[in-house]
Tab-separated table of C-alpha atoms and ligand atoms in Angstrom:
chain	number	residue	atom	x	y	z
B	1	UNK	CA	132.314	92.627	56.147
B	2	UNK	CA	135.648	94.407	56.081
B	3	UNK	CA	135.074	96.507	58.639
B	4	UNK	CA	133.404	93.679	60.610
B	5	UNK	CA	136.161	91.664	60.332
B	6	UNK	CA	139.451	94.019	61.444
B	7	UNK	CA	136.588	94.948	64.574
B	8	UNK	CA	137.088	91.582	65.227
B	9	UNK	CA	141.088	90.847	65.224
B	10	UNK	CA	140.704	93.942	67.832
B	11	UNK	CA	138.776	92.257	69.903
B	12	UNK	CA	141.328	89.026	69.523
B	13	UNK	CA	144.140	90.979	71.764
B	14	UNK	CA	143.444	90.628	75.652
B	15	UNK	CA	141.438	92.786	77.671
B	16	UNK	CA	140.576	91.841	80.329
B	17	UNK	CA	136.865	91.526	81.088
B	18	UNK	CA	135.362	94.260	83.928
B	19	UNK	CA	133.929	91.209	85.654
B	20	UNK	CA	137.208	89.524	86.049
B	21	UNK	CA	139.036	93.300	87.258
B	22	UNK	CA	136.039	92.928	90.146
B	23	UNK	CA	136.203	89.481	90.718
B	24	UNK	CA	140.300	90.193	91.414
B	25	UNK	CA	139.442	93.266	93.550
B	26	UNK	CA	141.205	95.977	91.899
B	27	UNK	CA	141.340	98.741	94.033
B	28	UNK	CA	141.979	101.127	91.547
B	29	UNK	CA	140.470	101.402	88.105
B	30	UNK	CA	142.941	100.582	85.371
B	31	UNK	CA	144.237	103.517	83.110
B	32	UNK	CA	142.487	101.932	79.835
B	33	UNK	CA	139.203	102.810	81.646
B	34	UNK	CA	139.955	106.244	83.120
B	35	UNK	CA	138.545	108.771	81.386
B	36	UNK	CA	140.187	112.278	80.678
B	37	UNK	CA	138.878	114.628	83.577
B	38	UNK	CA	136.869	116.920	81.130
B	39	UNK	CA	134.528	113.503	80.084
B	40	UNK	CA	134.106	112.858	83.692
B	41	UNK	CA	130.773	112.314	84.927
B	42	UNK	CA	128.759	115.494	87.045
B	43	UNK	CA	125.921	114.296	89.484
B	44	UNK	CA	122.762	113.443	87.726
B	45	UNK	CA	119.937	115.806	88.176
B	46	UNK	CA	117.243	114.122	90.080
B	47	UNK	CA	114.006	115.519	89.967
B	48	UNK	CA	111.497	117.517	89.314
B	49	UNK	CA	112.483	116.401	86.147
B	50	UNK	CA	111.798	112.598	84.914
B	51	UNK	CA	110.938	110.477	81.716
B	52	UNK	CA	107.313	110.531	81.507
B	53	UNK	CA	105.332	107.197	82.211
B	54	UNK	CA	103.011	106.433	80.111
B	55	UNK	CA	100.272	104.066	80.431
B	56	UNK	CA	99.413	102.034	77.755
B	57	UNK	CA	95.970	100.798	79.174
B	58	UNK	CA	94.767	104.439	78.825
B	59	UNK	CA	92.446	105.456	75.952
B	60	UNK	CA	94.074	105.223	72.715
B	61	UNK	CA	93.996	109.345	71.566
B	62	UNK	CA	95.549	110.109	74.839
B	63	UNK	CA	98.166	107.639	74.530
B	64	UNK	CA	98.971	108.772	70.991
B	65	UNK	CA	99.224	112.388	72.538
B	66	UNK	CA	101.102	111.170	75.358
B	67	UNK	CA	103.775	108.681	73.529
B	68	UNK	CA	104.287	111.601	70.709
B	69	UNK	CA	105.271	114.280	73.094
B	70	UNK	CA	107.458	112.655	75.063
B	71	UNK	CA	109.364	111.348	72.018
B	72	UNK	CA	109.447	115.272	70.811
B	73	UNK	CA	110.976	116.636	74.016
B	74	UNK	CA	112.802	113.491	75.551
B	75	UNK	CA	113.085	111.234	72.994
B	76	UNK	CA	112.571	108.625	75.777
B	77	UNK	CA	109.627	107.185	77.722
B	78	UNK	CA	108.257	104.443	80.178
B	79	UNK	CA	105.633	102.201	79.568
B	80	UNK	CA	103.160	100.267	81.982
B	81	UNK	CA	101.060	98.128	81.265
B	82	UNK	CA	102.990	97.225	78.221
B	83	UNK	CA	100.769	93.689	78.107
B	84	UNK	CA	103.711	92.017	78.589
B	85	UNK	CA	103.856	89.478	81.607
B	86	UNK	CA	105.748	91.318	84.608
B	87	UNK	CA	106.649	87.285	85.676
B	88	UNK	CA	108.516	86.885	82.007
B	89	UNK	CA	110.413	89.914	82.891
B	90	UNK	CA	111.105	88.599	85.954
B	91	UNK	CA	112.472	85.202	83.976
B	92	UNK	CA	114.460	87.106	81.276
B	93	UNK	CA	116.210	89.335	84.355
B	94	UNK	CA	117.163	85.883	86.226
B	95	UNK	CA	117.839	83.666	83.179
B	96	UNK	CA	120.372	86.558	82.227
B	97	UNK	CA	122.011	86.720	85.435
B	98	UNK	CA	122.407	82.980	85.602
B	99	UNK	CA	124.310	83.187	82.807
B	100	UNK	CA	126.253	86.107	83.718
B	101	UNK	CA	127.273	84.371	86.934
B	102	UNK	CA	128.639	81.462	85.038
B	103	UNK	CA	132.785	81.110	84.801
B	104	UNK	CA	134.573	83.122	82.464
B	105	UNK	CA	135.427	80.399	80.292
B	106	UNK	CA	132.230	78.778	80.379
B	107	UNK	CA	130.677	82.286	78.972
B	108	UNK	CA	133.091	82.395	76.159
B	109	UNK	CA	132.610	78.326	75.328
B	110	UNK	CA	129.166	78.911	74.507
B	111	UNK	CA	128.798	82.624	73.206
B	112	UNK	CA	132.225	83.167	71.213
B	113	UNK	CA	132.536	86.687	69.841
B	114	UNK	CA	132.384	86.170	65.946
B	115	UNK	CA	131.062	88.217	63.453
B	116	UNK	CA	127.460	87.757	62.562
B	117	UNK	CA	124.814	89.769	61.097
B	118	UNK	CA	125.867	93.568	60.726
B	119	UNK	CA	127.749	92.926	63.736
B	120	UNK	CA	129.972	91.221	66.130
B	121	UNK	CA	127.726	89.011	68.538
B	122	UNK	CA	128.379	86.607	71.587
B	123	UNK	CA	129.859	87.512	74.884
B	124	UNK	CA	132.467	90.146	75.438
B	125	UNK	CA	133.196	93.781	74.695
B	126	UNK	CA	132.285	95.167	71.718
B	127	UNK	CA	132.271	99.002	72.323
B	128	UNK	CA	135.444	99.852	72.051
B	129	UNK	CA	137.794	98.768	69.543
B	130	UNK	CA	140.573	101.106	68.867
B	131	UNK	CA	143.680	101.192	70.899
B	132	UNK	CA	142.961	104.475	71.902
B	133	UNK	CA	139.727	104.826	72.782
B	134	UNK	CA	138.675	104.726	76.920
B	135	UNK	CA	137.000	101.214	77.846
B	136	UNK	CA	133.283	101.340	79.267
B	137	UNK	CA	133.113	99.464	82.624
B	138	UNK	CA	130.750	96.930	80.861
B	139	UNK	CA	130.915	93.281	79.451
B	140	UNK	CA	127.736	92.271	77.093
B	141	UNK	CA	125.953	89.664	75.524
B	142	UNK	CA	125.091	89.935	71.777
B	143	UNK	CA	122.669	88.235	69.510
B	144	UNK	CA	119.734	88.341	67.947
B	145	UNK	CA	116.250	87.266	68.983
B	146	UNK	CA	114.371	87.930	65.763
B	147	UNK	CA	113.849	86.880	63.124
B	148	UNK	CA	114.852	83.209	63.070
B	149	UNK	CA	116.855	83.198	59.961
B	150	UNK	CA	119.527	85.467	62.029
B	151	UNK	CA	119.215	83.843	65.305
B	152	UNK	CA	122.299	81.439	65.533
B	153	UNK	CA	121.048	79.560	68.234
B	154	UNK	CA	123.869	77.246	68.827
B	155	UNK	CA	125.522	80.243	69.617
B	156	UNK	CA	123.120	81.145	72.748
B	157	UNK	CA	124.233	80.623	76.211
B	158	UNK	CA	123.018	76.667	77.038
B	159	UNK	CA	122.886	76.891	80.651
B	160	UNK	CA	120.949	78.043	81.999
B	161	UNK	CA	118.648	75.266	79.955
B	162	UNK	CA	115.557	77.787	80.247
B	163	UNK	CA	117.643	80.635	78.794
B	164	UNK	CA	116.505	79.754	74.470
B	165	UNK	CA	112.907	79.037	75.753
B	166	UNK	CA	112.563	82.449	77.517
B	167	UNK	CA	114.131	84.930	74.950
B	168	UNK	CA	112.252	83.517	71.822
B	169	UNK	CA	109.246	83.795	74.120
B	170	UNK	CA	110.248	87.433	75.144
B	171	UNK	CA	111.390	88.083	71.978
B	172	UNK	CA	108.120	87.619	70.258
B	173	UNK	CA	106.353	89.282	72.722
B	174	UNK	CA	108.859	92.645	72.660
B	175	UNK	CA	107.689	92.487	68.455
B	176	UNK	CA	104.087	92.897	69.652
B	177	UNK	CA	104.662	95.771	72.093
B	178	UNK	CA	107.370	96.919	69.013
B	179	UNK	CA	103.695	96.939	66.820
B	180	UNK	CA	101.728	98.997	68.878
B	181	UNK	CA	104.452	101.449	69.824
B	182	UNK	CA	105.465	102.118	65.754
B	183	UNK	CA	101.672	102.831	65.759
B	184	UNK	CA	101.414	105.246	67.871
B	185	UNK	CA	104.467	106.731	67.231
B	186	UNK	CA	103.444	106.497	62.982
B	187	UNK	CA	100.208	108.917	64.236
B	188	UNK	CA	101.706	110.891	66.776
B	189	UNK	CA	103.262	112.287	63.565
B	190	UNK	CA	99.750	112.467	61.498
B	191	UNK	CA	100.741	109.494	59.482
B	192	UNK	CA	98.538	106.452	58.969
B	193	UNK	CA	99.276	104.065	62.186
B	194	UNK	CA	101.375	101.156	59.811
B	195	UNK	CA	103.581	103.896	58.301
B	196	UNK	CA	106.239	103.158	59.749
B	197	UNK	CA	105.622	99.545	60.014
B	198	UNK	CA	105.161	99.191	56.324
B	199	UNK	CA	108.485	101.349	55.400
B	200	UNK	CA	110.797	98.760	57.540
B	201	UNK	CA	109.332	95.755	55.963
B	202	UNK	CA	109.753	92.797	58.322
B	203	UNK	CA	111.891	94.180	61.337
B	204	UNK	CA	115.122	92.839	63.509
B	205	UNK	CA	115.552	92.204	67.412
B	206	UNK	CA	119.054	92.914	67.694
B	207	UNK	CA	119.983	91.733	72.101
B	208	UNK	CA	122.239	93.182	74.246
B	209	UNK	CA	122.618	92.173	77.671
B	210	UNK	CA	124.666	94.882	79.752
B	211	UNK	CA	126.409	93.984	82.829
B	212	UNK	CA	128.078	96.414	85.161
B	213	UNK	CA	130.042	94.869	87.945
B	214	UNK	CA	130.504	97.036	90.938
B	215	UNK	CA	133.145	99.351	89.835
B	216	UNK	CA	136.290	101.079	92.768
B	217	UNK	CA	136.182	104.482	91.197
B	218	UNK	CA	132.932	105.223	89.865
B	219	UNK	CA	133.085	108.589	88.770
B	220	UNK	CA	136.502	107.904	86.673
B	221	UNK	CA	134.589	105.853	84.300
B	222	UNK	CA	131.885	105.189	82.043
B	223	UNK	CA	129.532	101.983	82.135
B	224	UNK	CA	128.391	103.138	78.429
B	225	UNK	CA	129.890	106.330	76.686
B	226	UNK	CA	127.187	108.833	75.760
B	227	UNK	CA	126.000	107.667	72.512
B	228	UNK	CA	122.417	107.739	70.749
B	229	UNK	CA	121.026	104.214	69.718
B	230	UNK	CA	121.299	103.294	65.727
B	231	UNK	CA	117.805	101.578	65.845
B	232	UNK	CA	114.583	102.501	64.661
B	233	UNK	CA	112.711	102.297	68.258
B	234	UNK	CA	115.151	100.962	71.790
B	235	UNK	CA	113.062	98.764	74.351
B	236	UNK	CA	115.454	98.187	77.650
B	237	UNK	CA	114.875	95.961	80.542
B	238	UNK	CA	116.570	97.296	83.532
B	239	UNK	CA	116.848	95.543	87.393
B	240	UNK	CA	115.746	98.275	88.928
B	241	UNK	CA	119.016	99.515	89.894
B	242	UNK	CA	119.889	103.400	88.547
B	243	UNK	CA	122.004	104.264	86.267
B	244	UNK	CA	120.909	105.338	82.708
B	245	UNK	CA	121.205	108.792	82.149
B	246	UNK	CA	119.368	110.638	79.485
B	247	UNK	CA	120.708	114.191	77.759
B	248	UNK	CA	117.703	116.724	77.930
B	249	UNK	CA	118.300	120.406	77.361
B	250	UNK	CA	122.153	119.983	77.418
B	251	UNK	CA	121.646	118.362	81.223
B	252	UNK	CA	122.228	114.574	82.259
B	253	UNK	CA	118.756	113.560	83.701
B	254	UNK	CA	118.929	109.639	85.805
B	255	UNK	CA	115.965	107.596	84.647
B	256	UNK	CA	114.102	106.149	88.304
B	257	UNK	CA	113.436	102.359	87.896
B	258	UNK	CA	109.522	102.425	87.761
B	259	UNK	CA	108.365	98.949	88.962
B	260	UNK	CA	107.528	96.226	85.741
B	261	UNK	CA	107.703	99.185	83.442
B	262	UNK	CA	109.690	99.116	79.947
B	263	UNK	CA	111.974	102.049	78.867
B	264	UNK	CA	111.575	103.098	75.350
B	265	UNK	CA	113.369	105.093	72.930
B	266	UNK	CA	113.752	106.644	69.831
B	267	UNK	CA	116.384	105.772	67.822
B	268	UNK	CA	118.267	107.453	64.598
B	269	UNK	CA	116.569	105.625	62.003
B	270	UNK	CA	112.895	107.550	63.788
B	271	UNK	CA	114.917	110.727	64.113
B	272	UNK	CA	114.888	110.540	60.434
B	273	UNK	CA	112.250	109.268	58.718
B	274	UNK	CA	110.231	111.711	61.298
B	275	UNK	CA	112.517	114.548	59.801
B	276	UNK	CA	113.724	115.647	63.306
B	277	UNK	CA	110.525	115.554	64.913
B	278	UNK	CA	111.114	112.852	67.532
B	279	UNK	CA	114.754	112.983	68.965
B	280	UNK	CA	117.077	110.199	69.250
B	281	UNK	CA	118.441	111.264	72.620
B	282	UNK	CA	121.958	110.988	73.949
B	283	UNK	CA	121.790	108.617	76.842
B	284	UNK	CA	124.914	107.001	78.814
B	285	UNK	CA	124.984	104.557	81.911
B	286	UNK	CA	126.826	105.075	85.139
B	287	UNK	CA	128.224	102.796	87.392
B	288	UNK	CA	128.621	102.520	91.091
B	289	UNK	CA	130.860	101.035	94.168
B	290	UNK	CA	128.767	98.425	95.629
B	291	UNK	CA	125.966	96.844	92.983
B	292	UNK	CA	126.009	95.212	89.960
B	293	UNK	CA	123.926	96.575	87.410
B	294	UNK	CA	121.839	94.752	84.463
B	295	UNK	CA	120.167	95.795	81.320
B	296	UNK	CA	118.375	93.517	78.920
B	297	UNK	CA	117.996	95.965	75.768
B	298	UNK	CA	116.794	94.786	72.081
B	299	UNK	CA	117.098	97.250	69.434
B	300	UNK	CA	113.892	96.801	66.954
B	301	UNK	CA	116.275	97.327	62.828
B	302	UNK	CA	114.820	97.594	59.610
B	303	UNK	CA	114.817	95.070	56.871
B	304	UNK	CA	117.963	94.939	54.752
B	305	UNK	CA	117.626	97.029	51.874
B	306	UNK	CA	115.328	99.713	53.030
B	307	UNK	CA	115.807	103.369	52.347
B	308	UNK	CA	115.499	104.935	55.572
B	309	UNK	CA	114.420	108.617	54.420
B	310	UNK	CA	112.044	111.312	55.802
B	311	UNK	CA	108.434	110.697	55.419
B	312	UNK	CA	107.587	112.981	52.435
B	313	UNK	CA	104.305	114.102	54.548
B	314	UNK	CA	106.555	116.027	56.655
B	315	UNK	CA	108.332	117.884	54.746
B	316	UNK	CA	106.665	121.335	52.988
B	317	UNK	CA	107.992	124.990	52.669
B	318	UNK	CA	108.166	125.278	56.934
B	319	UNK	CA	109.830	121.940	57.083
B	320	UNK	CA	112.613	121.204	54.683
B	321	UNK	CA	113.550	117.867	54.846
B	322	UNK	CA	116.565	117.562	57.005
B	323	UNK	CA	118.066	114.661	56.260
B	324	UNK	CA	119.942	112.353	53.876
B	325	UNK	CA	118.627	109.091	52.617
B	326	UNK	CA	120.322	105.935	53.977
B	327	UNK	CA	120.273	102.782	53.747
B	328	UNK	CA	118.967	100.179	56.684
B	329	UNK	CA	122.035	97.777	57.200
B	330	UNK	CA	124.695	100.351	55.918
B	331	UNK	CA	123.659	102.558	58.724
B	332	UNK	CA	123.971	99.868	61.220
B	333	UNK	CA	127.282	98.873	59.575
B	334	UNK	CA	128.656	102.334	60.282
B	335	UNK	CA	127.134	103.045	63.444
B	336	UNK	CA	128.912	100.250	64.965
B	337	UNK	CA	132.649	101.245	63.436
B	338	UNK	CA	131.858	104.848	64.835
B	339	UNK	CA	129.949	104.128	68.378
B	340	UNK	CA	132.592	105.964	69.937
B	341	UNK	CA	131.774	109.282	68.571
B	342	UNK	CA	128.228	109.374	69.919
B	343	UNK	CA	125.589	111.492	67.506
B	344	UNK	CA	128.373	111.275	64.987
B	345	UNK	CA	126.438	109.102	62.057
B	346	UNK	CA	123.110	111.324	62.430
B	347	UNK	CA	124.153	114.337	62.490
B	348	UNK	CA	126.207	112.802	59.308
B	349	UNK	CA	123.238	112.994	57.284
B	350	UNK	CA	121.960	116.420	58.547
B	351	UNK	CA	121.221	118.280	55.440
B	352	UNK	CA	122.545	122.140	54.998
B	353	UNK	CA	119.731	124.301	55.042
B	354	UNK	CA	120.218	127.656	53.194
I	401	OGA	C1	122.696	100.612	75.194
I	401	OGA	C2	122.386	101.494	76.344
I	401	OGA	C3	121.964	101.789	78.684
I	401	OGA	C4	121.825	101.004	79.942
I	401	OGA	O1	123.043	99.437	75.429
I	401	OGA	O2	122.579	101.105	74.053
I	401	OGA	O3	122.159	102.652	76.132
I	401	OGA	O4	121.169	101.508	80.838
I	401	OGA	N1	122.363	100.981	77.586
I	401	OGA	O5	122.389	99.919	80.031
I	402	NI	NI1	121.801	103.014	74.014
């Protein structure tokens, strides 16, 4: 709570938000954002390369083949026909943006930045903290959308009216796609399909709405620093607009919008319980001159409490066990005091092998 806390007093001196710096028309990006010419961004590859899409309507070996590659060599994938309503997408993408588009001090009435569970939530910035870190060209929204005992609904955005209605609705349909995925995922590995269901006991939908304003010097800054998600499993919501970029092979691949599709990845807490198998990949966003950019991402936790380990099925004389034991809510708790140093809390735990 410590930690939580002093995150918070940060957050208490002004900065200003990146929406106001475009709403005032800066013509130049302020130094706080710039980063150091070595961090800068290099073009994106486009293709031949791209995040597989995988079709969840397909038969059921084929999509645990499919789903379990891609989270070996990427670490990321798309999903279609995900069973989830392409018109509630649509709703979650424009309840969002209403509230985005609201006044400043309207935003901050209703979504104060306080500390809550593991975390600081409401609207703000919450990625950088320390005076000396580089500021992302990004403002969020924080909260959670599952399970009810950590929702703090008085503390969701009220207008628009439509906005509590749509996430719980969203939210409980992200836990069902959540299901299937950890099931396919759990055999991709040769486990039984609830393994790792049953290991993370009743699960968290942590939100985060990102919002990337048009920004005057693009390639100076970052909309999100390269970093690796602390989650078990990442599902993000995008508007179609580019700009996540995923690390593959020491390159920075783009990810192409694919029409009512889902992105997916693994986070972390999968990197280790599947002892390195799947890879929680670095991924970063970009920003550019003339659009804003949106991303509606929930990060599926574990249960307080739980010891996030390898599975003991994978591990044997060709597969030492490569990581440390941790647990659930301390690894969030430290992942969020260290976000700026990307892989840093993973590779943490990495075990020396002799
Ligand atoms: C994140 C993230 C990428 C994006 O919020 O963890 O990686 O495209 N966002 O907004
Ligand atoms: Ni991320």
């Amino acid at each position: 709570m410590d930690a939580l806390l002093k995150q918070f007093e940060r957050l208490h001196r002004p900065i200003d938000l990146v929406q106001t710096l475009h709403e005032s028309q800066v013509k130049e990006v302020p130094a706080r954002y710039i980063l150091p010419s070595d961090q800068r961004s290099v073009p994106a590859i486009e293709a031949p390369q791209s995040i597989p899409v995988i079709d969840l309507a397909a038969h059921h070996s084929e999509i645990v083949t499919q789903v379990a590659k891609a989270s070996q060599d990427w670490g990321f994938f798309q999903v279609i026909n995900h069973g989830i309503d392409l018109s509630l997408l649509e709703r979650i993408k424009r309840v969002s943006k209403e509230f985005f588009d609201l006044p400043l001090e309207e935003k901050r009435k209703q979504c104060p930045v306080r500390p809550g569970t593991r975390m600081l939530e409401g609207y703000g910035r919450f990625f950088d903290i320390s005076d000396d870190t580089v500021l992302d060209w990004v403002d969020a929204l924080v909260h959670y959308v599952y399970p009810p005992s950590v929702m703090a609904v008085e503390h969701w955005p009220k207008t628009p009216h439509t906005y509590r209605e749509t996430y719980e609705k969203y939210g409980e349909e992200v836990l069902k796609l959540a299901d299937k995925l950890l099931g396919l995922l759990s055999e991709g590995l040769g486990l039984g399909s609830d393994y790792v269901q049953t290991l993370i006991k009743e699960p968290l939908l942590q939100l985060r709405i990102n919002y990337y304003p048009p920004c005057p010097q693009p390639d100076l800054v970052h909309g999100v620093k390269p970093h690796s998600d602390g989650s078990v499993i990442t599902v993000l919501l995008d508007d179609q607009v580019e700009g996540l970029q995923v690390r593959k092979g020491g390159k920075w691949l783009s990810v192409s919008p694919v029409p009512g599709s889902l992105v997916v990845n693994i986070g972390d807490l999968l990197q280790i319980i599947s002892n390195g198998k799947y890879i929680s990949a670095e991924h970063k966003a970009v920003v550019n001159t003339n659009q804003y950019r949106m991303s509606v991402v929930l990060f599926l936790l574990a249960e307080d409490g739980v010891l996030i380990a390898p599975a003991p099925e994978l591990i044997d004389e060709s597969h030492p066990r490569l990581y440390q034991s941790t647990i659930s809510e301390e690894y969030v708790t430290n992942y969020m005091s260290k976000i700026n140093e990307g892989k840093a809390n993973v590779e943490a735990l990495i075990i020396e092998q002799h």
